[in-house]
Amino acid sequence: MALQILQTIENISSIPTLPTVIERLTRLLQNPKTSAEEVGKAITTDQALASKVLKLVNSAFYGFPGRISTITHAIVILGFSTVKNVVLTASIFDIFRNKGEGMAGFDLEDFWLHSIACGAASAAIAKQIGGLEKEECFIAGLIHDLGKLILCQYLPDEFRSALQHSAENRQLLYESEKKLFGSTHAEIGGYLTERWNLPTNLQNPVKYHHQPSPAHDNHPMTAIVHCADILVRALDYGNGGDAHIPSLSEQVGKSLDLDSIDLDALLDSIHAEVEKASVFIQWT
Amino acid sequence: MKGYPPFRIGTVMKKIPVDKIEDEMVLGREVCGTGGNTLLTKGTILSRALGRRLQNWGIASVYVEGEEELPQEESVVTVSPEELMRHLSEKFAKTMNNPYMEKILNAVYRYRLKKSGK
Ligand SMILES: [Fe+2]
Ligand SMILES: [Fe+2]
């Protein structure tokens, strides 16, 4: 059954794709001789995307309100990898915003806020514990439940029954999905991140955010997203389709050293990050 | 001057709760988040979906262009500490044997009470 679900998805030709500029950027950034102008040129070939990128870098979210006028300027100030993350974020938002209708028990506005808040919370945790790139953690959190969008759009009957099962049996959505059709939104989202050729530090948090284990690569990033998902559910930022909260993995608690973390300060900083992410409120 | 409608310079505006926002309404004043950052600029064309989103973001009311129709009653939403605890306990129900979750529940409870109190 699980295989069947993945095969169904594999055969859907209209499944969302990332703009080709992302792949070009990845290739350009692998070459140390690439100049800011070349990267700028690659981005501006997609005018709509370029203007969104400028809007983002000039928002409170990236901390340069209204001061960056061109893509090349942005690269000089923010660096290649941040700009690439901004382009990726903008592209993902475009995909999220065009995903049609929700359904009973799965409101797209609520889901959207759950995703943004999870991204913001991931960034806040990364900031507090240090050592990981904040913008990348934001993206990982933002896309962690991507599989739900795919289910909602391409397998609506299966998804509807999982939502119902989860509400009636007070189970987490991924548990109901596993039970009803043998696969989960984490696997399906993970499959999409592979198809998009995203780096494994973005693939793995999507795949394992409900089953984090130090045995998988990029465990720190996955641990952050696992914890962020729990915190934003507790704070009721949006709604990802189920009413309960998963239990924090003990290993995640250890690897984030949750015993010595100042949770009050963390919750404040999550709120501040969510506020900054409100630039996405006008995303169209 | 008695008997004349009040003379106003600039845009005629009314304050409405975000759940009364309809498609095509025009924002009369900018909307700021609690941190003072601009969420929406004056003149933005609103929609029901945007209204929902503002609500999600904790914005209670906005100014839109247009004449006042009825006096608006202020609605204040407050959650009692008991209600909040009940809500959180229900959400956390299956996780209470996990000390980490207990710590999170307590911190979130404190945090949300502090927020709703201001
Ligand atoms: Fe999930
Ligand atoms: Fe989630």
Coordinates of C-alpha atoms and ligand atoms in Angstrom, one line a residue:
Chain A
M1 CA 0.0 0.0 0.0
A2 CA 2.8 2.4 0.9
L3 CA 4.4 1.7 -2.4
Q4 CA 1.2 2.3 -4.1
I5 CA 0.8 5.8 -2.6
L6 CA 4.3 6.7 -3.6
Q7 CA 3.8 5.4 -7.1
T8 CA 0.6 7.4 -7.5
I9 CA 2.5 10.5 -6.5
E10 CA 5.4 9.7 -8.8
N11 CA 3.1 9.4 -11.7
I12 CA 1.5 12.8 -11.2
S13 CA 3.0 15.0 -13.8
S14 CA 1.6 18.3 -12.3
I15 CA 3.4 17.8 -9.1
P16 CA 5.0 21.2 -8.2
T17 CA 8.6 21.8 -9.3
L18 CA 11.1 24.4 -8.2
P19 CA 12.1 27.1 -10.7
T20 CA 15.1 26.1 -12.8
V21 CA 17.0 29.0 -11.5
I22 CA 17.5 27.1 -8.2
E23 CA 19.5 24.4 -9.9
R24 CA 21.5 27.0 -11.8
L25 CA 22.3 28.7 -8.6
T26 CA 23.4 25.5 -6.9
R27 CA 25.8 24.9 -9.8
L28 CA 27.1 28.4 -9.8
L29 CA 27.7 28.4 -6.1
Q30 CA 29.8 25.2 -6.4
N31 CA 32.3 27.1 -8.4
P32 CA 34.5 29.3 -6.2
K33 CA 35.2 31.6 -9.1
T34 CA 31.6 32.6 -9.5
S35 CA 31.1 36.4 -9.2
A36 CA 28.2 38.3 -7.5
E37 CA 27.3 39.6 -11.0
E38 CA 26.9 36.1 -12.4
V39 CA 24.7 35.0 -9.6
G40 CA 22.7 38.3 -9.8
K41 CA 22.2 37.7 -13.5
A42 CA 21.0 34.2 -13.0
I43 CA 18.4 35.3 -10.5
T44 CA 17.2 38.3 -12.5
T45 CA 16.4 36.1 -15.5
D46 CA 13.3 35.3 -13.5
Q47 CA 12.0 38.9 -13.0
A48 CA 9.0 37.9 -10.8
L49 CA 11.2 35.9 -8.5
A50 CA 13.9 38.6 -8.4
S51 CA 11.4 41.2 -7.2
K52 CA 10.1 38.9 -4.5
V53 CA 13.7 38.3 -3.4
L54 CA 14.3 42.0 -3.1
K55 CA 11.1 42.4 -1.1
L56 CA 12.2 39.8 1.3
V57 CA 15.8 41.0 1.8
N58 CA 14.4 44.5 2.5
S59 CA 12.0 43.2 5.2
A60 CA 12.6 43.0 8.9
F61 CA 12.9 39.2 8.4
Y62 CA 16.4 39.6 7.0
G63 CA 17.2 42.7 8.9
F64 CA 17.9 45.2 6.1
P65 CA 14.6 47.2 5.9
G66 CA 14.5 49.1 2.7
R67 CA 18.2 49.4 2.1
I68 CA 19.0 46.8 -0.6
S69 CA 18.2 48.0 -4.2
T70 CA 19.6 45.3 -6.5
I71 CA 20.2 41.5 -6.4
T72 CA 23.9 42.0 -6.8
H73 CA 23.8 44.4 -3.9
A74 CA 22.0 41.8 -1.8
I75 CA 24.7 39.2 -2.6
V76 CA 27.5 41.6 -1.6
I77 CA 25.7 42.4 1.7
L78 CA 24.2 39.0 2.6
G79 CA 26.5 36.6 0.9
F80 CA 25.9 33.9 -1.7
S81 CA 24.4 31.2 0.5
T82 CA 21.9 33.5 2.3
V83 CA 20.7 34.9 -1.1
K84 CA 20.3 31.3 -2.4
N85 CA 18.2 30.6 0.7
V86 CA 16.1 33.6 0.1
V87 CA 15.5 32.5 -3.5
L88 CA 14.6 29.1 -2.2
T89 CA 12.3 30.5 0.4
A90 CA 10.5 32.7 -2.2
S91 CA 10.1 29.8 -4.6
I92 CA 8.7 27.6 -1.8
F93 CA 6.2 30.3 -0.8
D94 CA 5.1 30.6 -4.4
I95 CA 4.4 26.8 -4.4
F96 CA 2.6 27.0 -1.1
R97 CA 0.4 29.8 -2.1
N98 CA -0.9 28.2 -5.3
K99 CA -2.0 25.0 -3.7
G100 CA -5.8 25.3 -4.3
E101 CA -8.3 24.5 -1.6
G102 CA -8.1 23.0 1.8
M103 CA -10.8 20.7 3.1
A104 CA -12.8 20.1 6.3
G105 CA -10.3 19.8 9.2
F106 CA -7.5 21.2 7.1
D107 CA -7.6 24.9 6.6
L108 CA -4.9 26.2 4.3
E109 CA -4.5 29.5 6.1
D110 CA -4.0 27.7 9.4
F111 CA -1.7 25.2 7.8
W112 CA 0.3 28.1 6.3
L113 CA 0.7 29.7 9.7
H114 CA 1.7 26.4 11.3
S115 CA 4.4 26.1 8.6
I116 CA 5.7 29.6 8.9
A117 CA 5.7 29.5 12.7
C118 CA 7.5 26.2 12.7
G119 CA 10.1 27.8 10.4
A120 CA 10.4 30.8 12.7
A121 CA 10.6 28.6 15.8
S122 CA 13.3 26.5 14.2
A123 CA 15.3 29.6 13.5
A124 CA 14.8 30.8 17.1
I125 CA 16.0 27.5 18.5
A126 CA 19.0 27.5 16.1
K127 CA 19.9 31.0 17.3
Q128 CA 19.7 30.0 20.9
I129 CA 21.8 26.8 20.6
G130 CA 24.2 28.1 18.0
G131 CA 26.1 26.3 15.3
L132 CA 23.5 26.0 12.6
E133 CA 22.5 28.5 9.9
K134 CA 19.4 30.3 10.9
E135 CA 17.9 30.8 7.4
E136 CA 18.4 27.2 6.5
C137 CA 16.6 26.1 9.7
F138 CA 13.8 28.4 8.8
I139 CA 13.4 26.6 5.5
A140 CA 13.5 23.2 7.1
G141 CA 10.7 24.1 9.5
L142 CA 8.8 25.8 6.7
I143 CA 8.6 22.7 4.6
H144 CA 8.5 20.0 7.3
D145 CA 4.8 19.2 6.6
L146 CA 5.0 19.7 2.8
G147 CA 3.7 16.2 2.3
K148 CA 0.3 17.2 3.7
L149 CA -0.2 19.7 0.9
I150 CA 0.5 16.9 -1.6
L151 CA -1.9 14.6 0.1
C152 CA -4.6 17.2 0.3
Q153 CA -4.2 18.1 -3.4
Y154 CA -3.5 14.8 -5.1
L155 CA -4.9 12.1 -2.7
P156 CA -7.8 14.0 -1.2
D157 CA -9.9 11.0 -0.3
E158 CA -7.1 9.3 1.5
F159 CA -6.2 12.5 3.3
R160 CA -9.8 13.2 4.3
S161 CA -10.1 9.8 5.9
A162 CA -6.8 10.3 7.7
L163 CA -7.9 13.6 9.1
Q164 CA -11.2 12.0 10.2
H165 CA -9.5 9.0 11.8
S166 CA -7.0 11.3 13.7
A167 CA -9.9 13.4 15.1
E168 CA -12.1 10.5 16.0
N169 CA -9.4 8.4 17.6
R170 CA -7.3 11.2 19.1
Q171 CA -4.3 10.2 17.2
L172 CA -1.6 12.2 15.6
L173 CA -2.2 12.7 11.9
Y174 CA 1.0 10.7 10.9
E175 CA -0.2 7.8 13.0
S176 CA -3.5 7.8 11.2
E177 CA -1.9 8.1 7.8
K178 CA 0.4 5.2 8.6
K179 CA -2.5 3.1 9.8
L180 CA -4.8 3.9 6.9
F181 CA -2.5 3.9 3.9
G182 CA 0.9 2.8 5.2
S183 CA 2.7 5.9 4.4
T184 CA 3.0 9.4 6.0
H185 CA 3.2 13.0 5.0
A186 CA 6.8 12.9 6.2
E187 CA 7.7 10.2 3.7
I188 CA 5.7 11.9 0.9
G189 CA 7.2 15.3 1.7
G190 CA 10.7 13.7 1.9
Y191 CA 10.1 12.2 -1.5
L192 CA 9.3 15.6 -2.9
T193 CA 12.5 17.2 -1.4
E194 CA 14.5 14.4 -3.2
R195 CA 12.8 15.1 -6.4
W196 CA 13.6 18.8 -6.0
N197 CA 17.3 17.9 -5.3
L198 CA 17.3 19.8 -2.1
P199 CA 20.4 19.2 0.1
T200 CA 20.1 16.4 2.6
N201 CA 20.1 18.8 5.6
L202 CA 16.7 20.0 4.2
Q203 CA 15.5 16.5 3.1
N204 CA 16.1 14.8 6.4
P205 CA 14.1 17.1 8.7
V206 CA 11.1 16.6 6.4
K207 CA 11.6 12.8 6.3
Y208 CA 12.3 12.3 10.0
H209 CA 10.6 15.1 11.9
H210 CA 8.3 12.6 13.6
Q211 CA 10.9 9.9 14.0
P212 CA 14.1 11.7 14.7
S213 CA 17.2 9.6 15.4
P214 CA 20.9 10.4 15.7
A215 CA 21.5 7.5 13.3
H216 CA 20.3 9.7 10.4
D217 CA 22.5 12.4 8.8
N218 CA 21.8 16.0 9.8
H219 CA 20.3 15.0 13.1
P220 CA 20.7 18.4 14.7
M221 CA 18.5 20.1 12.1
T222 CA 15.9 17.4 12.4
A223 CA 16.0 17.6 16.2
I224 CA 15.3 21.4 15.9
V225 CA 12.4 20.9 13.6
H226 CA 10.9 18.1 15.7
C227 CA 11.1 20.4 18.8
A228 CA 9.8 23.5 16.9
D229 CA 6.7 21.6 15.6
I230 CA 5.9 20.7 19.2
L231 CA 6.4 24.2 20.5
V232 CA 4.2 25.9 17.9
R233 CA 1.5 23.4 18.4
A234 CA 1.6 24.2 22.1
L235 CA 1.5 27.9 21.3
D236 CA -1.4 27.4 18.9
Y237 CA 0.2 29.2 16.0
G238 CA -2.0 28.0 13.2
N239 CA -2.9 24.3 12.8
G240 CA -1.4 21.5 10.9
G241 CA -4.5 19.3 10.8
D242 CA -4.5 17.5 14.1
A243 CA -5.3 18.6 17.6
H244 CA -2.7 16.8 19.8
I245 CA 0.9 17.2 20.4
P246 CA 3.6 14.6 19.8
S247 CA 5.8 13.7 22.7
L248 CA 9.3 15.1 22.4
S249 CA 11.9 12.4 21.6
E250 CA 14.2 11.8 24.5
Q251 CA 17.2 11.9 22.2
V252 CA 16.1 15.2 20.8
G253 CA 15.7 16.5 24.4
K254 CA 19.3 15.4 25.0
S255 CA 20.9 16.7 21.8
L256 CA 19.3 20.1 22.2
D257 CA 20.1 20.0 25.9
L258 CA 16.6 21.0 26.8
D259 CA 17.2 20.6 30.5
S260 CA 19.5 23.6 30.6
I261 CA 17.7 25.7 27.9
D262 CA 15.8 28.8 29.2
L263 CA 12.4 28.0 27.8
D264 CA 10.9 31.3 28.8
A265 CA 13.5 33.2 26.7
L266 CA 13.1 30.7 23.9
L267 CA 9.3 31.3 23.7
D268 CA 9.9 35.0 23.6
S269 CA 12.4 34.7 20.8
I270 CA 10.0 32.4 18.9
H271 CA 7.3 35.1 19.1
A272 CA 9.8 37.7 17.8
E273 CA 10.8 35.5 14.9
V274 CA 7.2 34.8 14.0
E275 CA 6.5 38.5 14.0
K276 CA 9.4 39.1 11.7
A277 CA 8.2 36.4 9.4
S278 CA 4.9 38.3 9.0
V279 CA 6.5 39.8 5.9
F280 CA 5.0 36.7 4.3
I281 CA 1.5 37.8 5.3
Q282 CA 1.2 39.7 2.0
W283 CA 2.6 37.0 -0.1
T284 CA 0.6 36.6 -3.3
Chain B
M1 CA -22.8 74.9 11.1
K2 CA -25.4 72.9 13.0
G3 CA -27.2 70.4 10.9
Y4 CA -24.3 69.7 8.6
P5 CA -22.6 66.4 8.5
P6 CA -19.2 66.4 10.2
F7 CA -16.6 67.7 7.8
R8 CA -13.5 65.5 7.6
I9 CA -10.3 65.9 5.7
G10 CA -8.8 63.0 4.0
T11 CA -10.2 59.5 3.9
V12 CA -13.4 58.5 5.6
M13 CA -12.7 55.5 7.7
K14 CA -14.3 53.1 10.0
K15 CA -12.8 50.6 12.5
I16 CA -14.0 47.1 12.1
P17 CA -13.0 43.8 13.7
V18 CA -10.9 41.6 11.4
D19 CA -13.6 38.9 11.1
K20 CA -15.9 41.5 9.4
I21 CA -13.4 42.1 6.6
E22 CA -14.9 41.5 3.2
D23 CA -13.3 41.2 -0.2
E24 CA -12.4 44.5 -1.9
M25 CA -12.4 46.6 1.3
V26 CA -9.6 49.1 1.3
L27 CA -7.3 49.5 4.2
G28 CA -7.5 53.1 5.6
R29 CA -4.6 53.0 8.0
E30 CA -1.5 50.8 8.1
V31 CA -1.6 47.7 10.3
C32 CA 1.3 47.1 12.7
G33 CA 2.3 44.0 14.6
T34 CA 2.9 44.2 18.3
G35 CA 6.6 44.8 17.6
G36 CA 5.7 47.9 15.6
N37 CA 6.6 46.4 12.2
T38 CA 4.3 47.1 9.3
L39 CA 2.2 44.1 8.3
L40 CA 0.0 45.9 5.7
T41 CA 0.3 49.3 4.2
K42 CA -2.5 51.9 3.9
G43 CA -4.4 51.3 0.6
T44 CA -4.0 47.6 0.6
I45 CA -7.1 45.8 -1.0
L46 CA -8.3 43.4 1.6
S47 CA -9.9 40.0 1.3
R48 CA -11.6 37.6 3.6
A49 CA -8.6 35.4 3.4
L50 CA -6.3 38.2 4.5
G51 CA -8.7 38.9 7.3
R52 CA -8.4 35.4 8.5
R53 CA -4.6 35.7 8.3
L54 CA -4.6 38.9 10.3
Q55 CA -6.7 37.2 12.9
N56 CA -4.2 34.4 13.1
W57 CA -1.5 37.0 13.6
G58 CA -3.3 38.3 16.6
I59 CA -4.7 41.5 15.1
A60 CA -8.1 42.4 16.5
S61 CA -9.4 45.3 14.3
V62 CA -8.4 47.4 11.3
Y63 CA -9.4 50.8 9.8
V64 CA -11.0 50.5 6.4
E65 CA -12.3 53.2 4.0
G66 CA -16.0 54.0 4.2
E67 CA -18.7 55.5 6.4
E68 CA -19.4 54.2 9.8
E69 CA -22.6 52.1 9.7
L70 CA -23.4 51.0 13.2
P71 CA -21.6 51.8 16.4
Q72 CA -19.1 49.0 17.0
E73 CA -19.2 47.2 20.3
E74 CA -15.7 46.4 21.5
S75 CA -15.3 42.7 21.9
V76 CA -12.5 41.7 24.3
V77 CA -11.4 38.1 24.3
T78 CA -9.9 36.9 27.5
V79 CA -9.0 33.3 28.4
S80 CA -9.1 32.4 32.1
P81 CA -6.1 30.6 33.5
E82 CA -8.4 27.5 34.1
E83 CA -9.5 27.5 30.5
L84 CA -6.0 27.8 29.3
M85 CA -4.8 25.0 31.5
R86 CA -7.7 22.8 30.4
H87 CA -6.9 23.5 26.8
L88 CA -3.3 22.7 27.2
S89 CA -3.8 19.6 29.3
E90 CA -6.1 18.2 26.6
K91 CA -3.5 18.8 23.9
F92 CA -0.7 17.4 26.0
A93 CA -2.8 14.5 27.3
K94 CA -0.8 11.6 25.9
T95 CA 2.6 13.0 26.7
M96 CA 2.5 13.6 30.4
N97 CA 4.8 10.7 31.2
N98 CA 7.6 12.6 29.5
P99 CA 9.4 15.0 31.8
Y100 CA 10.4 17.2 28.8
M101 CA 6.8 17.7 27.9
E102 CA 5.9 18.6 31.4
K103 CA 8.6 21.3 31.3
I104 CA 7.3 22.6 28.0
L105 CA 3.7 22.6 29.2
N106 CA 4.6 24.6 32.2
A107 CA 6.7 27.1 30.3
V108 CA 4.0 27.5 27.6
Y109 CA 1.3 28.0 30.2
R110 CA 3.3 30.7 32.0
Y111 CA 4.1 32.4 28.7
R112 CA 0.6 32.4 27.4
L113 CA -0.8 33.8 30.7
K114 CA 1.7 36.6 30.7
K115 CA 0.8 37.4 27.0
S116 CA -2.9 37.4 27.6
G117 CA -2.5 39.5 30.7
K118 CA -1.0 42.5 28.9
Ligands
FE1 FE 4.4 16.5 10.5
FE2 FE 3.8 20.0 11.8

